[in-house]
XYZ file of C-alpha atoms in Angstrom:
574
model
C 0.000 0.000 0.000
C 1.408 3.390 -1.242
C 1.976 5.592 2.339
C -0.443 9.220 2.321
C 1.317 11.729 2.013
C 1.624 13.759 5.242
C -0.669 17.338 6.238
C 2.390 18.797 6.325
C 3.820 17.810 2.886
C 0.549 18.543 1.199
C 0.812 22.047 2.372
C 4.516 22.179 1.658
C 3.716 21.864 -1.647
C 0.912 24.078 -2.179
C 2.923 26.799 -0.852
C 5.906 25.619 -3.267
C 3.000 26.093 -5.961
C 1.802 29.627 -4.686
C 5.248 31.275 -4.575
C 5.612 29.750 -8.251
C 3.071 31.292 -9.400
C 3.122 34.978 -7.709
C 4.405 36.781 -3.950
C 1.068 36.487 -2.065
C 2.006 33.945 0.170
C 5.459 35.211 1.478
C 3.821 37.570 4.436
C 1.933 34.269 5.558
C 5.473 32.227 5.146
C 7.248 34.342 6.978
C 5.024 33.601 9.973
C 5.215 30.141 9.934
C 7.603 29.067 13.143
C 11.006 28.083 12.400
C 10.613 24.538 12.687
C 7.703 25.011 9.794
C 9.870 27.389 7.923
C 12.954 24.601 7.966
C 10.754 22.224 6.851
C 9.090 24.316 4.108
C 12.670 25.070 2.939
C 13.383 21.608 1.908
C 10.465 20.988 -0.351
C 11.140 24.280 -2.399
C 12.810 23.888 -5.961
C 15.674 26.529 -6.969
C 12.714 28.922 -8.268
C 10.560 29.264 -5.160
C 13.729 29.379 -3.128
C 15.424 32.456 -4.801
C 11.990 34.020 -4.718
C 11.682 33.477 -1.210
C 14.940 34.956 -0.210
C 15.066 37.571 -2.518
C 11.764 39.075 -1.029
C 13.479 37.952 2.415
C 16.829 39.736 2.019
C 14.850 42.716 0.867
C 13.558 43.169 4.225
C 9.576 42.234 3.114
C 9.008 39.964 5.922
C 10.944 42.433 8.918
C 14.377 42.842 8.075
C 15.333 38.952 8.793
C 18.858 40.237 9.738
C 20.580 37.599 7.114
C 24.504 37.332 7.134
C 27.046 34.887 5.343
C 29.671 33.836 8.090
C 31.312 30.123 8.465
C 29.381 28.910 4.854
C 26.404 29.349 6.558
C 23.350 31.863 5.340
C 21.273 32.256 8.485
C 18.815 34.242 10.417
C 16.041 33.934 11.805
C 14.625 32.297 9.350
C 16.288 29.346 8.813
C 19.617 28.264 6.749
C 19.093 28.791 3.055
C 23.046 27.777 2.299
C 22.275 24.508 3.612
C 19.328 23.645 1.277
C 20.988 25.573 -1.667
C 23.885 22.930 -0.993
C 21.315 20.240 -1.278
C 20.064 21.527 -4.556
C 23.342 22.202 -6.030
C 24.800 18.090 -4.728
C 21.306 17.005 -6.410
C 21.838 18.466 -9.728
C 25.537 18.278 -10.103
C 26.557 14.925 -7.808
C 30.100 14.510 -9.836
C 31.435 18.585 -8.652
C 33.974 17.395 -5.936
C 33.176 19.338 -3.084
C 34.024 23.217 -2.687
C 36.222 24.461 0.277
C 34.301 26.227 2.847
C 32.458 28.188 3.553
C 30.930 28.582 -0.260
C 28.017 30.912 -0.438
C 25.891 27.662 -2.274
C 23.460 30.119 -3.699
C 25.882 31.528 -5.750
C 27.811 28.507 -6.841
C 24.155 27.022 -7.849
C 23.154 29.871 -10.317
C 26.538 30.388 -11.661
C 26.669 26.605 -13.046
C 23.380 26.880 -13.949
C 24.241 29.954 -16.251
C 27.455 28.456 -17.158
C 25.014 25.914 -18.021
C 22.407 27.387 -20.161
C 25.370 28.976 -22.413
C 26.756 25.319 -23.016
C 23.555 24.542 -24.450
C 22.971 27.902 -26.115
C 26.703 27.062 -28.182
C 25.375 23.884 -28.905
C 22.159 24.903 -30.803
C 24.229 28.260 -32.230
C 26.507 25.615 -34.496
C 23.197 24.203 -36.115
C 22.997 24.906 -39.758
C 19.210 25.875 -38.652
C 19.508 28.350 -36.130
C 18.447 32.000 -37.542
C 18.217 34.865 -35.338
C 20.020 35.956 -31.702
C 21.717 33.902 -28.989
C 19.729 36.086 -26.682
C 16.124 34.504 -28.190
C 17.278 30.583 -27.742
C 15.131 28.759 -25.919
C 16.218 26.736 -22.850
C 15.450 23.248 -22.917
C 12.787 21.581 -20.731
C 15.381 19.403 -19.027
C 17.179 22.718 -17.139
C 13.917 24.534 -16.650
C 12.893 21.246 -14.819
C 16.047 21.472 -12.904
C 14.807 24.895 -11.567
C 11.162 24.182 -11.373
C 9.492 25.663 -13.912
C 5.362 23.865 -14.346
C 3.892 24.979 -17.604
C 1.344 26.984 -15.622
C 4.033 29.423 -15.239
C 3.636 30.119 -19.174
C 0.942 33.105 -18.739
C 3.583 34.883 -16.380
C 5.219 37.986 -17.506
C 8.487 36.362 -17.511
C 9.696 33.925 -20.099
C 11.675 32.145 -18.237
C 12.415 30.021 -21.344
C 14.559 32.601 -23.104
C 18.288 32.456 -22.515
C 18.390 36.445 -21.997
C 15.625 35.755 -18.694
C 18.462 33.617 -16.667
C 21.677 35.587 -18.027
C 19.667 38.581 -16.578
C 17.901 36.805 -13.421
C 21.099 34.823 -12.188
C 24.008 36.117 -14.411
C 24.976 38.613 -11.402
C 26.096 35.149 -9.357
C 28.680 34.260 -12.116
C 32.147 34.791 -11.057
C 33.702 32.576 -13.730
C 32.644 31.999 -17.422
C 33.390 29.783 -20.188
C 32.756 30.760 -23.621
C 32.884 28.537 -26.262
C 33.599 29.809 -30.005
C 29.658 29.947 -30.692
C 29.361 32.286 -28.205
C 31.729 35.033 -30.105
C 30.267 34.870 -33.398
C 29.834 38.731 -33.781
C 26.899 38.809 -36.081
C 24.944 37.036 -33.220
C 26.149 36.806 -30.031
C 28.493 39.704 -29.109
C 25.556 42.377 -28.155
C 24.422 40.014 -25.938
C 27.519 38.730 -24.637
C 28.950 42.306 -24.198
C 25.777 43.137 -22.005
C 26.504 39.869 -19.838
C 29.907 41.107 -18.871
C 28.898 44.844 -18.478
C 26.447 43.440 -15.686
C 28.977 41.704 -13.970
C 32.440 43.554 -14.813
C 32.351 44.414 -11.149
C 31.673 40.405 -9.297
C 33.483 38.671 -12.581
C 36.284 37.108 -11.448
C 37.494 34.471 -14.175
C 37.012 34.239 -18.351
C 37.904 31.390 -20.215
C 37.518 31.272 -24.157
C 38.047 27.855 -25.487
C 38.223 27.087 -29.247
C 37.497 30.383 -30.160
C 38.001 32.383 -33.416
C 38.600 36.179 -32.200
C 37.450 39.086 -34.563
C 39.057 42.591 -33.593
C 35.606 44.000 -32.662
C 35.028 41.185 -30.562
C 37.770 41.794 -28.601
C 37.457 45.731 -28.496
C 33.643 44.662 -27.102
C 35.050 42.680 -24.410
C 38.099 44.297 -23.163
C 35.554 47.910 -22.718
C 32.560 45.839 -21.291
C 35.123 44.181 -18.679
C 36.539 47.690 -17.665
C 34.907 50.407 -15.411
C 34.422 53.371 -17.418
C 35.541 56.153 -15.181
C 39.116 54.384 -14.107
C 39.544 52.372 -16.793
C 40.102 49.142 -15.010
C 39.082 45.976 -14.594
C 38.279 43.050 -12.063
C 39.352 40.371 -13.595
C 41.864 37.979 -12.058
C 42.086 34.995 -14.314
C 41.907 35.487 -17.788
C 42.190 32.283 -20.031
C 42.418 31.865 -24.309
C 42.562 28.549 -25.073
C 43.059 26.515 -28.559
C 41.779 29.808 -29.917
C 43.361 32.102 -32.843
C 42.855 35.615 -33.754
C 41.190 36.852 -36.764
C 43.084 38.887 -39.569
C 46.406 37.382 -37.510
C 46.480 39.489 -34.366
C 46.315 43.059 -35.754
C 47.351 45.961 -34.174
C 43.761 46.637 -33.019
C 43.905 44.024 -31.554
C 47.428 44.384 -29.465
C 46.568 47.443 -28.740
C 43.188 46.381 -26.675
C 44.968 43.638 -25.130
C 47.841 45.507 -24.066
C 45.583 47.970 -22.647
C 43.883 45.483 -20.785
C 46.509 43.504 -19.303
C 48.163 46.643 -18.364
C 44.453 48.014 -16.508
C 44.604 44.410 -14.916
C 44.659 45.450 -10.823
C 43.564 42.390 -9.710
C 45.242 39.592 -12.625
C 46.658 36.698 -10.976
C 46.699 34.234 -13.758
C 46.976 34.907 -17.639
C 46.555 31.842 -19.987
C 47.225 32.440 -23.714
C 47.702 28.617 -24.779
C 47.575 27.175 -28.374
C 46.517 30.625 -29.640
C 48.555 31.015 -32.776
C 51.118 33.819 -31.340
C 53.922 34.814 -32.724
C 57.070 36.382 -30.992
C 55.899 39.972 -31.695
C 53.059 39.045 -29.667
C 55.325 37.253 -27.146
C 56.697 40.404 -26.636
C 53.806 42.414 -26.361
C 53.038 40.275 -24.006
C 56.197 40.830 -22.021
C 56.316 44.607 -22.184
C 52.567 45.099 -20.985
C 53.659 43.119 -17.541
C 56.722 44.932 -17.151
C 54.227 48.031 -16.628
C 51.716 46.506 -15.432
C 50.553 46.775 -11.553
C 49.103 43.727 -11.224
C 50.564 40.679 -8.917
C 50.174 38.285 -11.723
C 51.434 34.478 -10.187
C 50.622 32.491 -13.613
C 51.801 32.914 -17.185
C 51.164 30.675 -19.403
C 51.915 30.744 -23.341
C 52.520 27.483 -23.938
C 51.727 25.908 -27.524
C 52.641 29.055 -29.292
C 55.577 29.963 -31.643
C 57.156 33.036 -29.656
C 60.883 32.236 -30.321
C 62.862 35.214 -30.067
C 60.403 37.429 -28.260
C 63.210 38.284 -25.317
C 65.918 38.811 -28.152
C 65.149 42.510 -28.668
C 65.578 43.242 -24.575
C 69.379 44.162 -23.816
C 70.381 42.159 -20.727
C 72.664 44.865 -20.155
C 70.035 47.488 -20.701
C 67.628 49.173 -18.153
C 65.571 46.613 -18.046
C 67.475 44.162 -16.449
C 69.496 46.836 -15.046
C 66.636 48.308 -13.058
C 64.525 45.452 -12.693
C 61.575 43.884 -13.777
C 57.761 45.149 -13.033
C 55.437 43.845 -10.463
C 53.755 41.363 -12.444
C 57.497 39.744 -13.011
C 58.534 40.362 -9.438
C 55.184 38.449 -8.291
C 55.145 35.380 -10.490
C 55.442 31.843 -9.684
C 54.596 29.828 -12.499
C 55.707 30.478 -16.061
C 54.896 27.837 -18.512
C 56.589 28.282 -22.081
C 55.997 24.457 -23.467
C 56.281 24.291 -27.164
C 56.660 27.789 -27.642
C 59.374 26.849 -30.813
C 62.235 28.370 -28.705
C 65.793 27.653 -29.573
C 69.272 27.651 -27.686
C 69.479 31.453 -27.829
C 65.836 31.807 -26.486
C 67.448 30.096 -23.327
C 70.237 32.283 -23.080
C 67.811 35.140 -23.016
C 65.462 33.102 -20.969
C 67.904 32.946 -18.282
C 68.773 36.753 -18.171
C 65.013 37.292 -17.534
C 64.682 34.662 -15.108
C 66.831 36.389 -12.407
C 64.665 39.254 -12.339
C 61.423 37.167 -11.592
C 62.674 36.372 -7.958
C 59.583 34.078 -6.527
C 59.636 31.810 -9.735
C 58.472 28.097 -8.500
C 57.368 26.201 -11.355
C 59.293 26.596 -15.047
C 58.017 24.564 -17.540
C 60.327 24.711 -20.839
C 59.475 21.325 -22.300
C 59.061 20.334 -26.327
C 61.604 23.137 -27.270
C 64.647 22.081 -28.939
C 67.144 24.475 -26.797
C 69.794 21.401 -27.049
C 72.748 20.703 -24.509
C 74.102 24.759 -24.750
C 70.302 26.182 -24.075
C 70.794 24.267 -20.730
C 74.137 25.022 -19.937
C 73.333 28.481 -20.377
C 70.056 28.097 -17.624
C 72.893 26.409 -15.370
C 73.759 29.852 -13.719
C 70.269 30.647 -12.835
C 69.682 27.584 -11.189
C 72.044 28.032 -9.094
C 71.273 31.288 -8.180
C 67.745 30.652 -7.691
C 68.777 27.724 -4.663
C 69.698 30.486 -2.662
C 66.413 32.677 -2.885
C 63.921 32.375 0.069
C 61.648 30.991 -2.480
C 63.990 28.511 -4.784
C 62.556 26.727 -7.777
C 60.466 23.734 -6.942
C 59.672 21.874 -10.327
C 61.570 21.861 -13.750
C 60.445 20.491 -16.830
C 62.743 19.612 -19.274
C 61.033 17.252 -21.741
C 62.011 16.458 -24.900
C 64.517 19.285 -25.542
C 67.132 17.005 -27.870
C 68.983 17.115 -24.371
C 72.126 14.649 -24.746
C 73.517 12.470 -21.752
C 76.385 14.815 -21.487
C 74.332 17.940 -21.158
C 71.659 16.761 -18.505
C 74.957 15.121 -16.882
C 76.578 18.692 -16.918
C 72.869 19.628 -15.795
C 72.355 17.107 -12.682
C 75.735 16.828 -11.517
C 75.857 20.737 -10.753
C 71.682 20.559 -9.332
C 73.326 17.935 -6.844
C 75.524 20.509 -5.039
C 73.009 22.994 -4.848
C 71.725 23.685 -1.514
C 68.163 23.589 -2.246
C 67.610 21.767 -5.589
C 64.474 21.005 -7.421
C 62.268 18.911 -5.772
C 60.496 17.808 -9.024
C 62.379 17.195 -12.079
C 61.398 15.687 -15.279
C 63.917 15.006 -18.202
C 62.031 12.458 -20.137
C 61.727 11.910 -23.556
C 65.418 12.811 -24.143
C 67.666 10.226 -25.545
C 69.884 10.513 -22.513
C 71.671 7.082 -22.561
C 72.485 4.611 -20.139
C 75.456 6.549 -18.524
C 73.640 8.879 -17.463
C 72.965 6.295 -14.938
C 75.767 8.070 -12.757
C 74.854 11.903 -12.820
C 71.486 10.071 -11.057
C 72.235 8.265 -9.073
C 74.448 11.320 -7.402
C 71.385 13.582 -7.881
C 69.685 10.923 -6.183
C 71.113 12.461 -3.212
C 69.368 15.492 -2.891
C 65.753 16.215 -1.666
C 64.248 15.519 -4.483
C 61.036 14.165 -4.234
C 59.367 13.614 -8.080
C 61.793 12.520 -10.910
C 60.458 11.539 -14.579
C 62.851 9.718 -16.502
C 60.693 7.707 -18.378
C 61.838 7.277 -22.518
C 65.426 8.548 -21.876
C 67.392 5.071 -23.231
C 68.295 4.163 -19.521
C 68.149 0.314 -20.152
C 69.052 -2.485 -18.282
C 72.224 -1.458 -17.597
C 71.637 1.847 -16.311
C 68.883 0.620 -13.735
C 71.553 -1.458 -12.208
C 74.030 1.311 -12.100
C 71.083 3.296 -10.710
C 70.033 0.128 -8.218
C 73.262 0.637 -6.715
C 73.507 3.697 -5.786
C 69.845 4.566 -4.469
C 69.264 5.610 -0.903
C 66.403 7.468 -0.681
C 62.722 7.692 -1.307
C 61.007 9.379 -4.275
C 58.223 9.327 -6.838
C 59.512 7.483 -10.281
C 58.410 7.460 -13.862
C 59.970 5.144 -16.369
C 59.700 3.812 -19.884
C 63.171 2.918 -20.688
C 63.461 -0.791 -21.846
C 64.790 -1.703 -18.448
C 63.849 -5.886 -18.425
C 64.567 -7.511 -15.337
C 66.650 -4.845 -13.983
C 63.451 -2.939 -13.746
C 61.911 -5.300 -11.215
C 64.850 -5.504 -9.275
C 65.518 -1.984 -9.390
C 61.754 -1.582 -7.739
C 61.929 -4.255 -5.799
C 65.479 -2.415 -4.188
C 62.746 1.359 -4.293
C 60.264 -0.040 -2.292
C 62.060 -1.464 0.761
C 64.337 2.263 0.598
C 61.049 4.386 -0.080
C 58.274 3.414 2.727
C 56.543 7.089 1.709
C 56.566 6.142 -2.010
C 52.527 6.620 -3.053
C 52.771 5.836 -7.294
C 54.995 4.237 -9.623
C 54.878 4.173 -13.059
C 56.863 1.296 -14.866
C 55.333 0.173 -17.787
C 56.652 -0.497 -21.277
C 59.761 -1.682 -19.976
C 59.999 -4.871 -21.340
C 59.835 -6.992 -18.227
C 59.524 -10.554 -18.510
C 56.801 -12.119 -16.565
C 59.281 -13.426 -13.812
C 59.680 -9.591 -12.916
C 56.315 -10.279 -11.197
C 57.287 -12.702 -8.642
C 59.736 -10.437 -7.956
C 57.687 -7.236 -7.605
C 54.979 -9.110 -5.134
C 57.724 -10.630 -2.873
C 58.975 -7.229 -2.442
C 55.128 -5.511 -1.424
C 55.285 -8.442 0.812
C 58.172 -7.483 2.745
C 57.462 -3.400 1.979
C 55.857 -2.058 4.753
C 54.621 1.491 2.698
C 51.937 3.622 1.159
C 52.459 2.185 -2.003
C 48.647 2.515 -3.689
C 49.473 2.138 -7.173
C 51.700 0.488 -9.084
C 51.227 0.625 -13.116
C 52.869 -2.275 -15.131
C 51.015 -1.932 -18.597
C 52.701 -2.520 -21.472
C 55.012 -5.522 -20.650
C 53.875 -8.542 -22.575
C 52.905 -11.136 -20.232
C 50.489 -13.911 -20.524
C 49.409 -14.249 -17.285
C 47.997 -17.507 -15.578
C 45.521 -18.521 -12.513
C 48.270 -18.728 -10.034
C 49.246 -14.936 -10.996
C 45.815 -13.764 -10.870
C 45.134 -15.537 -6.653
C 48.690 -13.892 -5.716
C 47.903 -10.531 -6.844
C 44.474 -10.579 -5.016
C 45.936 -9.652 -2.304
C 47.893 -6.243 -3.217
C 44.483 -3.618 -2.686
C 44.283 -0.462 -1.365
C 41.082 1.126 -0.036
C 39.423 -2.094 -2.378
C 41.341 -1.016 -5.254
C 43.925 -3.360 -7.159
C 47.505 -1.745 -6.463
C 49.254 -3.482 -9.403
C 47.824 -2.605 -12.630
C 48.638 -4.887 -15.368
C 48.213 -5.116 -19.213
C 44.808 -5.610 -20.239
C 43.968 -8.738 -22.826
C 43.540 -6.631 -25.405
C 46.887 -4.231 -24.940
C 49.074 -8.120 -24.970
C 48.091 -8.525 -28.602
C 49.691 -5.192 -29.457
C 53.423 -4.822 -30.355
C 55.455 -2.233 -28.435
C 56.761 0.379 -29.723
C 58.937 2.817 -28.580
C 59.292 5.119 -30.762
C 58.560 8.556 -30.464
C-alpha cells in the first residue's frame, strides 16, 4: 500500500506552488515558526527558493537580519546555504566538493548559467539556427532542474529565453566559459557584451576555449570588462585557449589587449595557450607586464611559436638593469611548453629569469634548446637555490637534451643547496650513462623525478640500483627488463613514503612479477598504485590468486596489461 502523504507535505507543496506562481504567500510564510519554515525550505525547488529569499533579504518579511559567516546563510529564518547545498549536490553529484564556507546560492546559479550557455553554443553551431543567442530557448530538461510547471507560461516572464536567466542569475557568475559559438559577432556579441557589463564588477574568471577572435570582438570585451571612469578591470584569471585571432592578431587588436593587461589590478593568472602567437606578440606580451601593476602568479603561453620574443631586450640594458615590473617580481609559475624556442631563447630566458625572484614552477618542455640552451640556464639555477623561495619543479622534456648535457645539468643541481624537488627530463635520448649523474642527484631532496623514454636500459637501472638511498616518486619507460623489477623491488624497501609508480613499457619478462609481489610483501609502505602496462605477459591462474591480495582502499595496487593491450606490439618510438 502506497503511504499518504503527510498534512504537512501537502501544504509544503501548495505553498511551493503559490510562490511559483506569484508573492502572495510570502507575508503568511514568513510567519510560519522556524521549525515550519525549515521544513518548508526543503520541499522548495531553486525557483521558489530564490523568490523566497530575494523578497526575504529585501527586508519584506521584517528585516530577517541575514549574514554569510562560516558557509552558513542564516537568520532567523532558517539556513538557506544549507538547502541551496542540497540543490546544487542534487543536480551536479560529480562537482567534488568546494572548500568552505561557499556561499551555495551563488555557486548554484553560476553553473546553472554556465550551463544554459553550453547549451545555447550547442544549438548556435546548427545549420538551422536564424536569429540571436539572446532569443534561444532553454530546454525543458534545465527549466525542470529549476522548477518551472507549464502553468508558469501566462507569467510575464519567459523564463524560457536564454536572456531571462543571463539577466535573473548572471549577477552570481564569477567565472565563465565561452565557447567559439558564443563570439560569433553577427549574433552573439551584443548580448555577450551586455553579460559582462552586468557583472564587470563580481566577474572574477574568463575562459575562451576554441574560439576564433574578430578585432571588434575583442574591443567589445576588453571595454565591457573595464569600469568606465578608471579604466580598469576586475578580472583575475583570464584564459584563451586553442583559440586564434582573426586577420592574424592586428594591431587593433594588441593594442586592446595591451591595454587590458596593463588596466589588470587584480590579474593573478593569464593563460594564452595554443593561440597562434607569434614572438611579436610574445613580446607584447612581455612589455605590458613589465608596466603593469598587477601581482600576476601564472603565465602561461605554452603551444605558441614566440621564439625570439626576449631577443630585442638588452640584458645589459635598463631593463634588467633596473629590474623587472610587479607582475614579473610576483610570479610563480611560467609555462613556455612548445613555444618553438631555440638555444638562444634560453640564453635570453635565463637573463630574464633572475629578475622574476619568486619563480616556483618553469616549464620549458618540447623546445629544442639542445645541450648549450641548458648550460646556459645552469647559472640561474644556481642562483635561484639560494632565494627564500627557490625553484620547486623543472620540466625539461624532450629538448634534444644529450647524456652529457643533462649530466653537466644534474651533476651541478646535486651541489646545490636547495635543488628542485620535481624534475622531469624524459623523452630525451639521454643514454644509459647517465645512470651516474642520477644516481648522485639521487642524493638530494628531491622528491618527483620523470625519466621515463630517456634510453636508460638495463644497464643503467643497475648502475642506478646501486647507488639509491632514498625515497622518491619514479616514472619510467626505458626498456629496463629484469633490472626494472629488481631496481623496484630495491625502491620499495628504501622508499616506505613512495605513493605511485609508473613502470610500464619496460619490457619486463613475466618473472619480474614474482619479484615485484615478494617485495610488497616485505614493503611495509603507502604504495597505492603500481602501473605495469605494457610488458607482454600472458598471465595464468596462479598470478591472478597472488595478486588478489595487493588492494588499497578495495582497489587493485598493481595494474597490469589488459587482454587486449598483450596482442599489441610495443613500440617505442617517439
Amino acid at each position: 500500500m502506497v503511504k499518504a502523504p503527510s498534512l504537512i507535505s501537502l501544504a509544503a507543496l501548495a505553498v511551493k506552488r503559490e510562490l511559483l506562481l506569484g508573492d502572495d504567500v510570502i507575508p503568511y510564510v514568513c510567519e510560519l515558526p522556524a521549525d515550519l519554515f525549515d521544513i518548508l525550505l526543503t520541499y522548495l525547488p531553486p525557483l521558489a527558493l530564490q523568490k523566497l529569499q530575494t523578497k526575504m533579504d529585501g527586508d519584506d518579511c521584517g528585516s530577517p537580519d541575514y549574514c554569510f559567516e562560516n558557509g552558513r546563510k542564516h537568520g532567523r529564518y532558517g539556513n538557506f546555504n544549507t538547502v541551496w547545498k542540497k540543490l546544487f549536490k542534487t543536480r551536479w553529484s560529480g562537482v567534488t566538493d568546494q572548500i568552505e564556507p561557499v556561499d551555495w546560492q551563488q555557486r548554484y546559479w553560476e553553473a546553472h548559467v554556465q550551463g544554459c550557455l553550453d547549451e545555447a553554443a550547442e544549438l548556435v553551431v546548427l545549420p538551422s539556427f536564424r536569429g540571436l543567442i539572446s532569443d534561444i530557448n532553454i530546454s525543458d530538461t534545465i527549466l525542470n532542474y529549476i522548477g518551472y510547471e507549464q502553468q508558469m507560461n501566462h507569467l510575464a516572464c519567459d523564463y524560457s529565453k536564454l536572456s531571462y536567466h543571463c539577466q535573473q542569475f548572471g549577477h552570481y557568475a564569477r567565472c565563465l566559459r565561452l565557447q567559439n559559438a558564443l563570439c560569433v559577432e553577427e549574433t552573439c556579441v551584443q548580448a555577450l557584451c551586455k553579460l559582462l557589463i552586468q557583472n564587470s564588477e563580481t566577474l572574477a574568471s574568463l575562459e575562451f576555449l576554441h574560439c576564433k577572435l574578430s578585432p571588434s570582438f575583442v574591443e567589445g570585451i576588453c571595454r565591457s570588462l573595464c569600469s568606465k571612469r578608471k579604466r580598469i578591470h576586475k578580472i583575475e584569471n583570464l584564459s584563451i585557449d586553442i583559440s586564434s585571432f582573426i586577420e592574424n592578431c592586428p594591431s587593433s587588436v594588441v593594442v586592446e589587449l595591451v591595454s587590458f593587461l596593463s588596466s589588470g589590478r587584480s590579474l593573478c593568472s593569464l593563460k594564452l595557450r595554443h593561440c597562434h602567437l607569434d614572438r611579436d606578440f610574445g613580446r607584447m606580451v612581455f612589455s605590458s607586464l613589465l608596466e603593469a601593476s598587477s601581482s600576476l602568479s601564472i603565465l602561461d603561453l605554452s603551444g605558441n611559436s614566440i621564439g625570439g620574443w626576449l631577443s630585442k631586450y638588452d640584458r645589459s640594458g635598463p631593463l634588467f638593469s633596473l629590474g623587472a615590473g610587479k607582475s614579473l617580481q610576483s610570479l610563480r609559475l611560467l609555462n613556455l611548453r612548445g613555444n618553438n624556442l631555440c638555444k638562444a631563447d634560453a640564453r635570453d630566458l635565463g637573463s630574464a629569469l633572475v629578475h622574476i625572484p619568486n619563480l616556483e614552477i618553469l616549464d620549458i618542455s618540447d623546445n629544442t634548446i639542445e645541450d648549450d640552451g641548458i648550460r646556459s640556464l645552469i647559472p640561474y639555477f644556481v642562483q635561484a637555490s639560494e632565494r627564500c623561495n627557490p625553484l620547486v619543479e623543472l620540466y625539461l622534456e624532450n629538448c634534444e637534451l644529450s647524456g652529457r648535457g643533462v649530466s653537466q645539468l644534474l651533476d651541478t643541481l646535486s651541489t646545490l643547496r636547495r635543488p628542485p624537488t620535481s624534475l622531469s627530463i624524459a623523452d630525451n635520448n639521454l643514454g644509459s650513462h647517465i645512470a651516474a649523474s642520477l644516481g648522485k642527484f639521487f642524493g638530494t631532496s628531491v622528491q618527483v623525478l620523470n625519466i621515463g623514454a630517456i634510453g636508460l636500459g638495463s644497464s643503467g637501472f643497475r648502475s642506478i640500483s646501486v647507488r639509491l638511498t632514498f625515497s622518491w616518486n619514479w616514472s619510467s619507460k626505458n626498456r629496463g627488463g629484469v633490472e626494472t623489477a629488481k631496481f623496484l623491488s630495491k625502491l620499495m624497501s628504501l622508499a616506505p613514503d613512495l605513493v605511485e609508480v609508473n613502470a610500464g613499457y619496460n619490457l619486463m619478462p613475466l618473472e619480474s612479477l614474482t619479484i615485484i609481489c615478494s617485495a610488497l610483501k616485505v614493503a611495509k609502505g603507502h604504495l597505492q598504485r603500481l602501473d605495469l602496462t605494457g610488458n607482454n605477459w600472458e598471465l595464468q591462474p596462479s598470478h591472478v590468486s597472488m595478486l588478489s591480495e595487493f588492494r588499497h582502499n578495495g582497489l587493485p595496487i598493481l595494474i597490469l596489461p589488459t587482454l587486449q593491450a598483450l596482442d599489441v606490439p610495443y613500440d617505442d618510438e617517439p
